[in-house]
mmCIF file of C-alpha atoms and ligand atoms in Angstrom:
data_model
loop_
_atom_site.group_PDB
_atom_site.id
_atom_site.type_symbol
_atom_site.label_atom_id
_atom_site.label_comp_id
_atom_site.label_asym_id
_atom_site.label_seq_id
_atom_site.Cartn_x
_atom_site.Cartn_y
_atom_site.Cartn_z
ATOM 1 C CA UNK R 22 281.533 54.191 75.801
ATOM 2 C CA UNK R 23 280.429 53.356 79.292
ATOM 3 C CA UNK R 24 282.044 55.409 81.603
ATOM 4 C CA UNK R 25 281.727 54.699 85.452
ATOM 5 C CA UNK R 26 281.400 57.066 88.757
ATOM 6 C CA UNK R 27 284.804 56.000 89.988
ATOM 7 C CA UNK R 28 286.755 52.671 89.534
ATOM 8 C CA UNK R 29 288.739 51.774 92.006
ATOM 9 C CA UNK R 30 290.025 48.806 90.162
ATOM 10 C CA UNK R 31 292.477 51.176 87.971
ATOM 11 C CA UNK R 32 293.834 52.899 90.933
ATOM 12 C CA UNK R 33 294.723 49.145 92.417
ATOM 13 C CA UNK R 34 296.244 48.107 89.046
ATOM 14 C CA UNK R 35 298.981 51.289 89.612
ATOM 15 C CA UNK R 36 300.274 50.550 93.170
ATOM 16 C CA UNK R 37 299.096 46.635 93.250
ATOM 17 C CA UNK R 38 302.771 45.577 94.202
ATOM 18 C CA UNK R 39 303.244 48.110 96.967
ATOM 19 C CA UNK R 40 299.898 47.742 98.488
ATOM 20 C CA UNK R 41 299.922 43.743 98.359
ATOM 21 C CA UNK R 42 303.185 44.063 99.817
ATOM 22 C CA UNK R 43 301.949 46.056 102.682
ATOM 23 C CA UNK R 44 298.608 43.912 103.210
ATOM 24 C CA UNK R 45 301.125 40.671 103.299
ATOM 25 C CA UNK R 46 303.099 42.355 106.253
ATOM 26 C CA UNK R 47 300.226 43.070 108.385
ATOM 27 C CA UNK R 48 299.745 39.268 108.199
ATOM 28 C CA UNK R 49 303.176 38.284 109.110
ATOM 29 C CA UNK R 50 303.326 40.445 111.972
ATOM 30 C CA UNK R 51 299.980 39.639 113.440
ATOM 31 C CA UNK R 52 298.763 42.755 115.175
ATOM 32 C CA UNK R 53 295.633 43.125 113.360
ATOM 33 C CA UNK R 54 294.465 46.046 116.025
ATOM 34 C CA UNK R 55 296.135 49.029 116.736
ATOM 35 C CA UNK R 56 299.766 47.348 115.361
ATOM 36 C CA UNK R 57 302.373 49.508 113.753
ATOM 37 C CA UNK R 58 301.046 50.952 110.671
ATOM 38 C CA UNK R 59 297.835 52.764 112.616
ATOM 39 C CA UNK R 60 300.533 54.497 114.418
ATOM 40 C CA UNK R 61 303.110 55.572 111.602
ATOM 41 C CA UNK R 62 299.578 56.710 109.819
ATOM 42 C CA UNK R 63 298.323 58.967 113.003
ATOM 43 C CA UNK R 64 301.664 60.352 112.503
ATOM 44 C CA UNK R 65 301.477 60.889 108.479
ATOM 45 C CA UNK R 66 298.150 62.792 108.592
ATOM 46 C CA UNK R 67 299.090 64.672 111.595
ATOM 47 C CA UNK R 68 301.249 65.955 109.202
ATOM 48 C CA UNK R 69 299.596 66.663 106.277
ATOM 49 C CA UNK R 70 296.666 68.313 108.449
ATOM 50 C CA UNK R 71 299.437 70.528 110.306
ATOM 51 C CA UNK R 72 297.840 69.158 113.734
ATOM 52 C CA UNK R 73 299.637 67.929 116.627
ATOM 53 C CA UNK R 74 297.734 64.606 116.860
ATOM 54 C CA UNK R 75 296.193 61.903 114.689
ATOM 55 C CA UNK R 76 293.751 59.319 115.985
ATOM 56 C CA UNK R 77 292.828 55.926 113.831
ATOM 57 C CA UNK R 78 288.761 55.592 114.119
ATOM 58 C CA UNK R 79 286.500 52.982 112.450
ATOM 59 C CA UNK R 80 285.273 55.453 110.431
ATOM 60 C CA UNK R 81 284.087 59.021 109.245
ATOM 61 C CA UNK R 82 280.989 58.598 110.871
ATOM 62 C CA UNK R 83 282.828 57.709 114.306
ATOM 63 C CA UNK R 84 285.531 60.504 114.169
ATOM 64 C CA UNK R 85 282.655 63.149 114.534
ATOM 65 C CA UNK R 86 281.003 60.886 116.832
ATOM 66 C CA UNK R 87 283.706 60.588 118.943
ATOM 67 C CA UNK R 88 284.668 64.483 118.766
ATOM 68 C CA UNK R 89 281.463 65.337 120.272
ATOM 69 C CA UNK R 90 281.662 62.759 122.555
ATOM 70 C CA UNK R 91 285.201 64.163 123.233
ATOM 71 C CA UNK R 92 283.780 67.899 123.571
ATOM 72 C CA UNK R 93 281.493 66.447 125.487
ATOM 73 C CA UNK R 94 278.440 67.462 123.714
ATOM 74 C CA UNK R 95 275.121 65.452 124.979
ATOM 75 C CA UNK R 96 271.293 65.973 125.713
ATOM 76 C CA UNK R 97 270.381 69.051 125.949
ATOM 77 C CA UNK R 98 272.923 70.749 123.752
ATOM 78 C CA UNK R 99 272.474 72.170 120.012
ATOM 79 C CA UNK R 100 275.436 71.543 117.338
ATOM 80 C CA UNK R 101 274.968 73.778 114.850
ATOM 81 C CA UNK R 102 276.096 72.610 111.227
ATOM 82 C CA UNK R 103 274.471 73.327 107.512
ATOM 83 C CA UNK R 104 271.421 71.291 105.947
ATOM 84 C CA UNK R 105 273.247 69.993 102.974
ATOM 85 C CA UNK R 106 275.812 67.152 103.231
ATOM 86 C CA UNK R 107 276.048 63.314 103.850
ATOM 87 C CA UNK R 108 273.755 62.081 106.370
ATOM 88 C CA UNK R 109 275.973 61.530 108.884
ATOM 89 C CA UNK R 110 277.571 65.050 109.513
ATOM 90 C CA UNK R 111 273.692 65.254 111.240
ATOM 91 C CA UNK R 112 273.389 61.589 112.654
ATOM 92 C CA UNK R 113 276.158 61.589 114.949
ATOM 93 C CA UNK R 114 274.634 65.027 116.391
ATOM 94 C CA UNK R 115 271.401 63.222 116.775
ATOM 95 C CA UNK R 116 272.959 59.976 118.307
ATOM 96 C CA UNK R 117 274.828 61.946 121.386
ATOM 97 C CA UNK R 118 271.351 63.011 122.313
ATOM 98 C CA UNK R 119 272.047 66.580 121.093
ATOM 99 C CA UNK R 120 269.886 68.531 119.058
ATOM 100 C CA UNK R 121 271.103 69.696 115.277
ATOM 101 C CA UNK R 122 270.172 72.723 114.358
ATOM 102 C CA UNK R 123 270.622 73.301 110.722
ATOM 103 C CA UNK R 124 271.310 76.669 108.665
ATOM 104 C CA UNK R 125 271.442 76.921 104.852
ATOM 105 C CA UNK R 126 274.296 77.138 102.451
ATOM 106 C CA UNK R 127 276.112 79.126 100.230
ATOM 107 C CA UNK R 128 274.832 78.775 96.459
ATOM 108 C CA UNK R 129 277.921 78.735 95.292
ATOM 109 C CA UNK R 130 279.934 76.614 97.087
ATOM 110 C CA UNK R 131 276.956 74.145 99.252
ATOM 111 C CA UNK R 132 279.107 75.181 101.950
ATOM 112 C CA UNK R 133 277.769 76.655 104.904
ATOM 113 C CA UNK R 134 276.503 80.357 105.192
ATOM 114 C CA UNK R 135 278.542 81.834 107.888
ATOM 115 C CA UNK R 136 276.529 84.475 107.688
ATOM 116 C CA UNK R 137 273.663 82.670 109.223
ATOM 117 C CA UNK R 138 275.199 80.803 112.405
ATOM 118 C CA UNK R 139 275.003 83.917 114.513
ATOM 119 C CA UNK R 140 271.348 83.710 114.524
ATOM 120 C CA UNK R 141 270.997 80.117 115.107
ATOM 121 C CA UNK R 142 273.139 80.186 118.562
ATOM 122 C CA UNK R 143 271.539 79.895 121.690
ATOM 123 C CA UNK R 144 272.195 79.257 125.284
ATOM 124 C CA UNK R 145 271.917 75.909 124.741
ATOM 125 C CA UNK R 146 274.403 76.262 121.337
ATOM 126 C CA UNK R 147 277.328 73.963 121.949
ATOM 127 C CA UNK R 148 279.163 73.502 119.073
ATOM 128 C CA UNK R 149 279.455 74.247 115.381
ATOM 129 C CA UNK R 150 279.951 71.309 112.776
ATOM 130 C CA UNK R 151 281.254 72.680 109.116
ATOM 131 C CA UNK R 152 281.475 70.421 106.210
ATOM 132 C CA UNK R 153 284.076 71.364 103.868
ATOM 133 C CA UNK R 154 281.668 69.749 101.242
ATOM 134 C CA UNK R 155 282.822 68.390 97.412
ATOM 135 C CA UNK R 156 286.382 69.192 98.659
ATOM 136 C CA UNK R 157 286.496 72.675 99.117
ATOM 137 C CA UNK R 158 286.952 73.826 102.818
ATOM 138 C CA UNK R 159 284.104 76.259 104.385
ATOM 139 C CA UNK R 160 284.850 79.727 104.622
ATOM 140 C CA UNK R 161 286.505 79.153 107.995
ATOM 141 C CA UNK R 162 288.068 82.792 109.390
ATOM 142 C CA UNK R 163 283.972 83.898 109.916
ATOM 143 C CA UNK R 164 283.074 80.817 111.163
ATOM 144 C CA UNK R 165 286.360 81.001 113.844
ATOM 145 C CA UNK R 166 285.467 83.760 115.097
ATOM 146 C CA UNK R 167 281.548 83.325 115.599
ATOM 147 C CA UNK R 168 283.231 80.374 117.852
ATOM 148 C CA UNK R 169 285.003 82.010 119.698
ATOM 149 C CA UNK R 170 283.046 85.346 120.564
ATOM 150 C CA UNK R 171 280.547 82.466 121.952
ATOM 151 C CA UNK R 172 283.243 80.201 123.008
ATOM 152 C CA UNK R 173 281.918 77.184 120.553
ATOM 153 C CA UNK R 174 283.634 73.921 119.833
ATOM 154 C CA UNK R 175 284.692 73.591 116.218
ATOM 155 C CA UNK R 176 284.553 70.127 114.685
ATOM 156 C CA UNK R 177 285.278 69.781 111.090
ATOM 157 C CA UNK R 178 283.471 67.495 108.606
ATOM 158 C CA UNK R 179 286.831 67.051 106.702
ATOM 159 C CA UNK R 180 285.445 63.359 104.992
ATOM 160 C CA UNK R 181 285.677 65.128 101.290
ATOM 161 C CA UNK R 182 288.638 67.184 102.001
ATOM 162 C CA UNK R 183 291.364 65.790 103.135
ATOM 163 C CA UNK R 184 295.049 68.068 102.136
ATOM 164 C CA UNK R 185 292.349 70.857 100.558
ATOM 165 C CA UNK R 186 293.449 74.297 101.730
ATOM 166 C CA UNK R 187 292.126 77.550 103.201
ATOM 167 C CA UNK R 188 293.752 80.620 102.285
ATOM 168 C CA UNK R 189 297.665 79.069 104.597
ATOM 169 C CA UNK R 190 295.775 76.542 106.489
ATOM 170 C CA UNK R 191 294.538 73.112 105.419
ATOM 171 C CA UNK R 192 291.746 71.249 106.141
ATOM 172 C CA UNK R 193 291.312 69.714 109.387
ATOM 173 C CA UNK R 194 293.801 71.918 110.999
ATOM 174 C CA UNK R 195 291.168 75.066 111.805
ATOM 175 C CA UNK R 196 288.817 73.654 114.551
ATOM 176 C CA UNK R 197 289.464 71.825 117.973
ATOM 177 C CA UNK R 198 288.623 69.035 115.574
ATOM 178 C CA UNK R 199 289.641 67.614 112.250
ATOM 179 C CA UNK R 200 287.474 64.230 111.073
ATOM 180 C CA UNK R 201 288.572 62.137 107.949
ATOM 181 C CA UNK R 202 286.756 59.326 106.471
ATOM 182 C CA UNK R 203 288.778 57.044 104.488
ATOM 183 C CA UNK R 204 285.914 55.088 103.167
ATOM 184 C CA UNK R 205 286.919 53.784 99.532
ATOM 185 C CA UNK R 206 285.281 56.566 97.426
ATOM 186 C CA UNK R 207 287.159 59.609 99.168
ATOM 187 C CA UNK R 208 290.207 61.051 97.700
ATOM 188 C CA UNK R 209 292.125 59.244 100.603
ATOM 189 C CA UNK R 210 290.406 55.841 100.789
ATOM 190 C CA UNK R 211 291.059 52.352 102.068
ATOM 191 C CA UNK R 212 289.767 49.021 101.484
ATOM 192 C CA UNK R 213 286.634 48.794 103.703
ATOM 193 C CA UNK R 214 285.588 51.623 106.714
ATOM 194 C CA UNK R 215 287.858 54.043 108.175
ATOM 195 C CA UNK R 216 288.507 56.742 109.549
ATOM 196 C CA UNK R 217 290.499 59.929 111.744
ATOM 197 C CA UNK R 218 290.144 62.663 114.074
ATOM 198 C CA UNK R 219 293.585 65.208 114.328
ATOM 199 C CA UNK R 220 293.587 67.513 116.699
ATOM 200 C CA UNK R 221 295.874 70.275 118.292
ATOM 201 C CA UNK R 222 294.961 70.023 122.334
ATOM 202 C CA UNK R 223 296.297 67.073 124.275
ATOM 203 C CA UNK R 224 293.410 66.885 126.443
ATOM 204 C CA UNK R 225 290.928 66.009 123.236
ATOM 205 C CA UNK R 226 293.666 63.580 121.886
ATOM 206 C CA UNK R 227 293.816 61.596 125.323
ATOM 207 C CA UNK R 228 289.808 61.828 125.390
ATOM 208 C CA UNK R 229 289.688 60.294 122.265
ATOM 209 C CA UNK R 230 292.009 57.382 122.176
ATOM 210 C CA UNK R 231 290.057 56.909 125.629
ATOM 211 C CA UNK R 232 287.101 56.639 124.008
ATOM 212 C CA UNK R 233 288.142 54.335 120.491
ATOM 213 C CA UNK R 234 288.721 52.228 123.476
ATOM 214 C CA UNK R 235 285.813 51.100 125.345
ATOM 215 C CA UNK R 236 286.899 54.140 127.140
ATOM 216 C CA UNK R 237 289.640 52.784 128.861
ATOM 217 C CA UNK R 238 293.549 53.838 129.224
ATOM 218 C CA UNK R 239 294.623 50.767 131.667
ATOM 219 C CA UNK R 240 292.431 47.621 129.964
ATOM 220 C CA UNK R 241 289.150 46.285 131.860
ATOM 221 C CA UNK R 242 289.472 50.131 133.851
ATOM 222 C CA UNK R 243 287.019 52.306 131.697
ATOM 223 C CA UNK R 244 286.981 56.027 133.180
ATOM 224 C CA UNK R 245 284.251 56.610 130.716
ATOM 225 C CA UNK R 246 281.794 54.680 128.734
ATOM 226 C CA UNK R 247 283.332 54.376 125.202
ATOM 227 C CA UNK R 248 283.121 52.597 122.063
ATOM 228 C CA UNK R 249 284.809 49.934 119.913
ATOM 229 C CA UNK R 250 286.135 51.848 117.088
ATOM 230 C CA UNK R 251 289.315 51.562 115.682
ATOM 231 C CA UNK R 252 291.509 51.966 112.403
ATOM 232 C CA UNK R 253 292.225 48.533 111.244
ATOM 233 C CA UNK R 254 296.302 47.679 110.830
ATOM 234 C CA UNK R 255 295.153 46.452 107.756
ATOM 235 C CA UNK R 256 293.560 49.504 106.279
ATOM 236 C CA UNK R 257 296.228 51.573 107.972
ATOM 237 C CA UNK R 258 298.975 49.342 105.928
ATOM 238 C CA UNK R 259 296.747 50.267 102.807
ATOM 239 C CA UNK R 260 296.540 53.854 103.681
ATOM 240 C CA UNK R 261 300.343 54.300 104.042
ATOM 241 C CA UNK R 262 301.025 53.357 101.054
ATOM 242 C CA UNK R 263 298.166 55.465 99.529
ATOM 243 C CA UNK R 264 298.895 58.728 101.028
ATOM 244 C CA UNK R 265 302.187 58.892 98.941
ATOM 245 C CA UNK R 266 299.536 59.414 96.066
ATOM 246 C CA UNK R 267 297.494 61.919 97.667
ATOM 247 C CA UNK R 268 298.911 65.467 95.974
ATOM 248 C CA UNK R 269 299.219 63.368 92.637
ATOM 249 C CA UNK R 270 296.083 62.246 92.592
ATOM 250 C CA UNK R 271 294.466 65.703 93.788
ATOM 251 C CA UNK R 272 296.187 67.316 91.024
ATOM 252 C CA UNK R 273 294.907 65.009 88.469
ATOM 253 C CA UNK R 274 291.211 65.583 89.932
ATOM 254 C CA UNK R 275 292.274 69.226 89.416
ATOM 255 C CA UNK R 276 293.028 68.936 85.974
ATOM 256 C CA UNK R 277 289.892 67.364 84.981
ATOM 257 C CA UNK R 278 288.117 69.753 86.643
ATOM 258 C CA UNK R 279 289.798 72.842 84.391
ATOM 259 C CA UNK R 280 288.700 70.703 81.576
ATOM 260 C CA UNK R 281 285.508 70.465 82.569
ATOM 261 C CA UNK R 282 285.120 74.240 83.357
ATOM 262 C CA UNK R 283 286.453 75.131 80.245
ATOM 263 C CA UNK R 284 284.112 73.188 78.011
ATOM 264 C CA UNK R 285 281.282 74.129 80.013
ATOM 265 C CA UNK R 286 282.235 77.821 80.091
ATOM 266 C CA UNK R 287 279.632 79.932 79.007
ATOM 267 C CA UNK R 288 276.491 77.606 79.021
ATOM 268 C CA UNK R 289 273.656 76.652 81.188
ATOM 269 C CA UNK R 290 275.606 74.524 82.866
ATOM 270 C CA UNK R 291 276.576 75.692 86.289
ATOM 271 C CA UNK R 292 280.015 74.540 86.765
ATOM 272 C CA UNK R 293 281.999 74.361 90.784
ATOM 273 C CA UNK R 294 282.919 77.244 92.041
ATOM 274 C CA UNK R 295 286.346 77.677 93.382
ATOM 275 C CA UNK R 296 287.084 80.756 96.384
ATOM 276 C CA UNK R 297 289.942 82.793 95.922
ATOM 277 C CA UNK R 298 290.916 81.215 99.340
ATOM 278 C CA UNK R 299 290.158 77.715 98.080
ATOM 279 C CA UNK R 300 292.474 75.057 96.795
ATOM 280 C CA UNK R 301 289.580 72.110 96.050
ATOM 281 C CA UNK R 302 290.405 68.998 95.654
ATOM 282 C CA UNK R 303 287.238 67.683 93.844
ATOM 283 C CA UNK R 304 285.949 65.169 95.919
ATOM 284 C CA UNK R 305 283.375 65.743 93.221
ATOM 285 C CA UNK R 306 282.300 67.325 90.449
ATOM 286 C CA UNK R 307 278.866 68.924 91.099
ATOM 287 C CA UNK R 308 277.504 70.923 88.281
ATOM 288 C CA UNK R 309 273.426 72.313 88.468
ATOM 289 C CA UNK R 310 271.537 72.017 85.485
ATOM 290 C CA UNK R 311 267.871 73.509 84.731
ATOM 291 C CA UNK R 312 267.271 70.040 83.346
ATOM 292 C CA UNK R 313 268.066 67.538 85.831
ATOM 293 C CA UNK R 314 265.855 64.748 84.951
ATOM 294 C CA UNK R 315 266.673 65.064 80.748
ATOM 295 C CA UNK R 316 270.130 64.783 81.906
ATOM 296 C CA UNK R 317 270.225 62.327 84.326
ATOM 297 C CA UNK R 318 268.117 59.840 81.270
ATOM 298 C CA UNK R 319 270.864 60.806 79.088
ATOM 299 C CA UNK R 320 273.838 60.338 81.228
ATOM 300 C CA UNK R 321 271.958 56.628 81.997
ATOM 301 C CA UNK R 322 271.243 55.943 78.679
ATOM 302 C CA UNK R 323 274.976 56.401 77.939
ATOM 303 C CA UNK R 324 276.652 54.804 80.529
ATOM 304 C CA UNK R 325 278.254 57.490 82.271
ATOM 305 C CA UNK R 326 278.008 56.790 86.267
ATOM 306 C CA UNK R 327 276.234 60.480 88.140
ATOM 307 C CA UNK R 328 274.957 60.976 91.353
ATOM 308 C CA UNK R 329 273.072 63.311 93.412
ATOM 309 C CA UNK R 330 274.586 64.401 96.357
ATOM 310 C CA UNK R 331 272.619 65.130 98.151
ATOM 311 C CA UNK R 332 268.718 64.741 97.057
ATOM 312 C CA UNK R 333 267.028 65.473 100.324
ATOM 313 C CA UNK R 334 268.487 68.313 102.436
ATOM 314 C CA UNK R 335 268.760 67.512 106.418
ATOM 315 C CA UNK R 336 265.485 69.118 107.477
ATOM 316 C CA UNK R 337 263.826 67.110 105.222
ATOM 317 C CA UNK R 338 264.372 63.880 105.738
ATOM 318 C CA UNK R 339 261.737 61.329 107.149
ATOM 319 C CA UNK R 340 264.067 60.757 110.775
ATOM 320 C CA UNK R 341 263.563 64.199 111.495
ATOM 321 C CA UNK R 342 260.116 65.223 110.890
ATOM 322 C CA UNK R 343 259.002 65.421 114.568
ATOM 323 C CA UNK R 344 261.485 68.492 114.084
ATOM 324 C CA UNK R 345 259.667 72.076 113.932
ATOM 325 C CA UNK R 346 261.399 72.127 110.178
ATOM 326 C CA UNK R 347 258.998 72.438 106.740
ATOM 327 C CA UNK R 348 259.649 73.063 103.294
ATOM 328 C CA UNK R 349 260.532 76.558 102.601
ATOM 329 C CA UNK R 350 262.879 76.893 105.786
ATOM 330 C CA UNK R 351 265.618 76.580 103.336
ATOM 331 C CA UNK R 352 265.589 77.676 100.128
ATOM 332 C CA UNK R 353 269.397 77.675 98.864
ATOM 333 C CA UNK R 354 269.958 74.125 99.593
ATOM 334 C CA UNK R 355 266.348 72.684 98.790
ATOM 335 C CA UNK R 356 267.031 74.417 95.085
ATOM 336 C CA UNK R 357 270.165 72.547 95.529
ATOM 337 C CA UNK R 358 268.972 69.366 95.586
ATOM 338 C CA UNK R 359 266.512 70.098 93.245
ATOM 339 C CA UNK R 360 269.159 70.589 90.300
ATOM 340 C CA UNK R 361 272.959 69.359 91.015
ATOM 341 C CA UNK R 362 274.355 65.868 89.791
ATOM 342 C CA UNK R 363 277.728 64.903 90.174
ATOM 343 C CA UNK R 364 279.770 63.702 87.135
ATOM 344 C CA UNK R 365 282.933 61.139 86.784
ATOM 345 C CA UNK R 366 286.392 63.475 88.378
ATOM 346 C CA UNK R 367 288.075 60.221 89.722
ATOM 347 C CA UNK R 368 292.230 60.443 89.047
ATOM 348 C CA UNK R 369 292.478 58.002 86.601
ATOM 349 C CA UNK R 370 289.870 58.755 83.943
ATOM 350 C CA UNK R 371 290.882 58.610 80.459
ATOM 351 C CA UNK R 372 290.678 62.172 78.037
ATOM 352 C CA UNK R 373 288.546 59.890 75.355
ATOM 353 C CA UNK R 374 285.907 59.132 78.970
ATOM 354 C CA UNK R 375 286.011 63.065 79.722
ATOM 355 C CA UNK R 376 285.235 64.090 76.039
ATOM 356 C CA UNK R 377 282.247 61.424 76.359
ATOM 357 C CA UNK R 378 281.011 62.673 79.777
ATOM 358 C CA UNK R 379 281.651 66.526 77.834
ATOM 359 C CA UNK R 380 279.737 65.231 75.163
ATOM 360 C CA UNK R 381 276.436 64.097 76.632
ATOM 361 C CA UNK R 382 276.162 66.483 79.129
ATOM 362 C CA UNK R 383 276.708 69.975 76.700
ATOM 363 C CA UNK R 384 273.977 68.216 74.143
ATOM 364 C CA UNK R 385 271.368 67.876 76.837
ATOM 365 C CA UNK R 386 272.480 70.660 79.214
ATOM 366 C CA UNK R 387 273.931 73.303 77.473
HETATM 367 C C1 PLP T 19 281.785 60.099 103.866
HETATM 368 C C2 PLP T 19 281.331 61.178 104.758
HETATM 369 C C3 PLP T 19 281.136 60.999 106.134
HETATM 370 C C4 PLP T 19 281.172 59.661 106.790
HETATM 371 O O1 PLP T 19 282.305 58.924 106.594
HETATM 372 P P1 PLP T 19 282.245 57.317 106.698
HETATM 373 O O2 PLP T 19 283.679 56.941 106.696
HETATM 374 O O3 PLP T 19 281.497 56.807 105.531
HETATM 375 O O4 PLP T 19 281.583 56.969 107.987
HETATM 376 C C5 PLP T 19 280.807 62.095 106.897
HETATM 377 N N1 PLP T 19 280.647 63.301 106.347
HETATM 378 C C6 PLP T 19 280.805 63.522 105.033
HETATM 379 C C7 PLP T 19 280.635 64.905 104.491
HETATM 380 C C8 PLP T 19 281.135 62.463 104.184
HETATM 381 O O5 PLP T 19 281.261 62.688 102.867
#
């Protein structure tokens, strides 16, 4: 039985009414940018992140592009974030003409190693960029207060974790900043590119819609140089009716996760682990295996969609090798991406797909 990565086709066929409903209305209204439902959806996540504000981006990519811009972070700066994520929790550092400087993770969680950011700030140290990576939210109360004993701006990578918690707080909600991606394969996604930033200080929510907006509050008047980069109404439509999902769907993730655990209890097969202060909400399903490449041949041979995430950690990647990085620098996460693989978690698979995926992987892995 094939079984795929994620298939988004299912999820469609359970809400297809509501969410053709809600794509028709955009059309009748006509206010394709920055109508009604981008609005009503700044207002939903605000909520669900416990933040004050909500602001409708183009993307993931652009909500932590825009927070820097936001914090002001340029040339000459140094964002401090981890080694180990999607490429652009790094990119948009490099693309504001800052420098990233990169510390390794935990081995248990891929999250960053508070422990480490201490030693990586210098004068130049502007900011630091956590990713709350696979879903579970970075052990924030260290990181907080490294911040603020060196008065840092905090911008979460929040793309994997939107509604996960930390100990009373939930993701996004921590930091000056909280970015979202809603790009189709997160646990909140829409039907193209998009994206949010939610944030508690007026000034930074001002600064922001400023700068989704050529940079402009009165049109043709920029105050700053900005971007184009805004939530679609149409992806906003499909968001809102999505969100009502959200908990559902995380709990379902959840569940298949426990299953997982338990039938890989007591193996080889290093399973996710959770914090005490963690609710995760399985973004994905990373396990490490000694055998990486038998496994990844079996899983193909069978059918049963994987990925690595991620195979080259960020001081090893061909942009940035006029950087003073080398192999070695970074053990935990180049061991990392030496030996995970992600494995199907998405809502709607099927017991007889898990028992499959269970199957394959204990027989090569185990
Ligand atoms: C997906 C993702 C992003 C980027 O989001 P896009 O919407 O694809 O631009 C950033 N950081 C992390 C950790 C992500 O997983």
């Amino acid at each position: 039985m094939a079984v795929p990565l994620l298939d988004l086709k299912r999820q469609y066929a359970t809400i297809k009414d509501r969410i053709d409903k809600a794509v028709l209305g955009v059309f009748q209204h006509g206010k394709f940018i920055l109508g009604p439902e981008v609005h009503q959806l700044e207002e939903k996540v605000a909520i669900v992140s416990r933040s004050k504000y909500g602001v409708g981006v183009a993307s993931g990519t652009d909500a932590l592009l825009l927070s820097l811009k936001a914090a002001g972070v340029g040339p000459g700066d140094e964002v401090i974030t981890s080694n180990y994520s999607f490429f652009a929790s790094t990119s948009v550092i490099s693309r504001t003409g800052a420098t990233p400087v990169f510390t390794d993770i935990e081995e248990d969680t891929y999250n960053i190693d508070p422990s480490l950011i201490e030693k990586a700030i210098t004068p130049k140290t502007r900011a630091i960029l956590p990713v709350h990576l696979f879903g579970q939210v970075a052990d924030m109360d260290p990181i907080m207060e490294t911040a603020q004993k060196h008065d840092l701006v905090v911008i979460e990578d929040a793309a994997q974790a939107i509604s996960a918690r930390y100990k009373d707080r939930v993701a996004g909600s921590m930091g000056d900043f909280g970015c979202f991606s809603f790009f189709p394969s997160k646990n909140l996604g829409c039907a193209g590119d998009g994206g949010m930033v939610v944030t508690n200080s007026e000034e930074y929510n001002t600064a922001l819609r400023m700068l989704r907006l050529h940079g402009w509050k009165k049109k043709y008047h920029p105050e700053v140089v900005g971007f184009n980069s805004r939530l679609d109404s149409l992806q906003a439509a499909v968001l809102l009716v999505k969100i009502d999902y959200l908990d559902e769907w995380s709990e379902a993730r959840i569940a298949h996760a426990r299953k997982y655990d338990d039938a890989f209890a007591g193996t080889a097969i290093k399973t996710p682990v959770v914090r005490d202060y963690s609710y995760h909400i399985y973004n994905q399903y990373t396990i490490t295996v000694g055998n990486r490449d038998e496994l990844m041949a079996a899983l193909k041979e069978n059918q049963i969609g994987h990925d690595i995430y991620y195979p080259v950690p960020f001081h090893l990647l061909e942009c940035y090798k006029d950087m003073f990085y080398k192999k070695g620098d970074f053990p935990v996460s180049e061991k990392a991406s030496e030996s995970v693989v992600s494995i199907p978690i998405f809502p709607e698979l099927t017991d007889d797909e898990q028992n499959e995926v269970i199957e394959v992987v204990k027989k090569v892995s185990a």
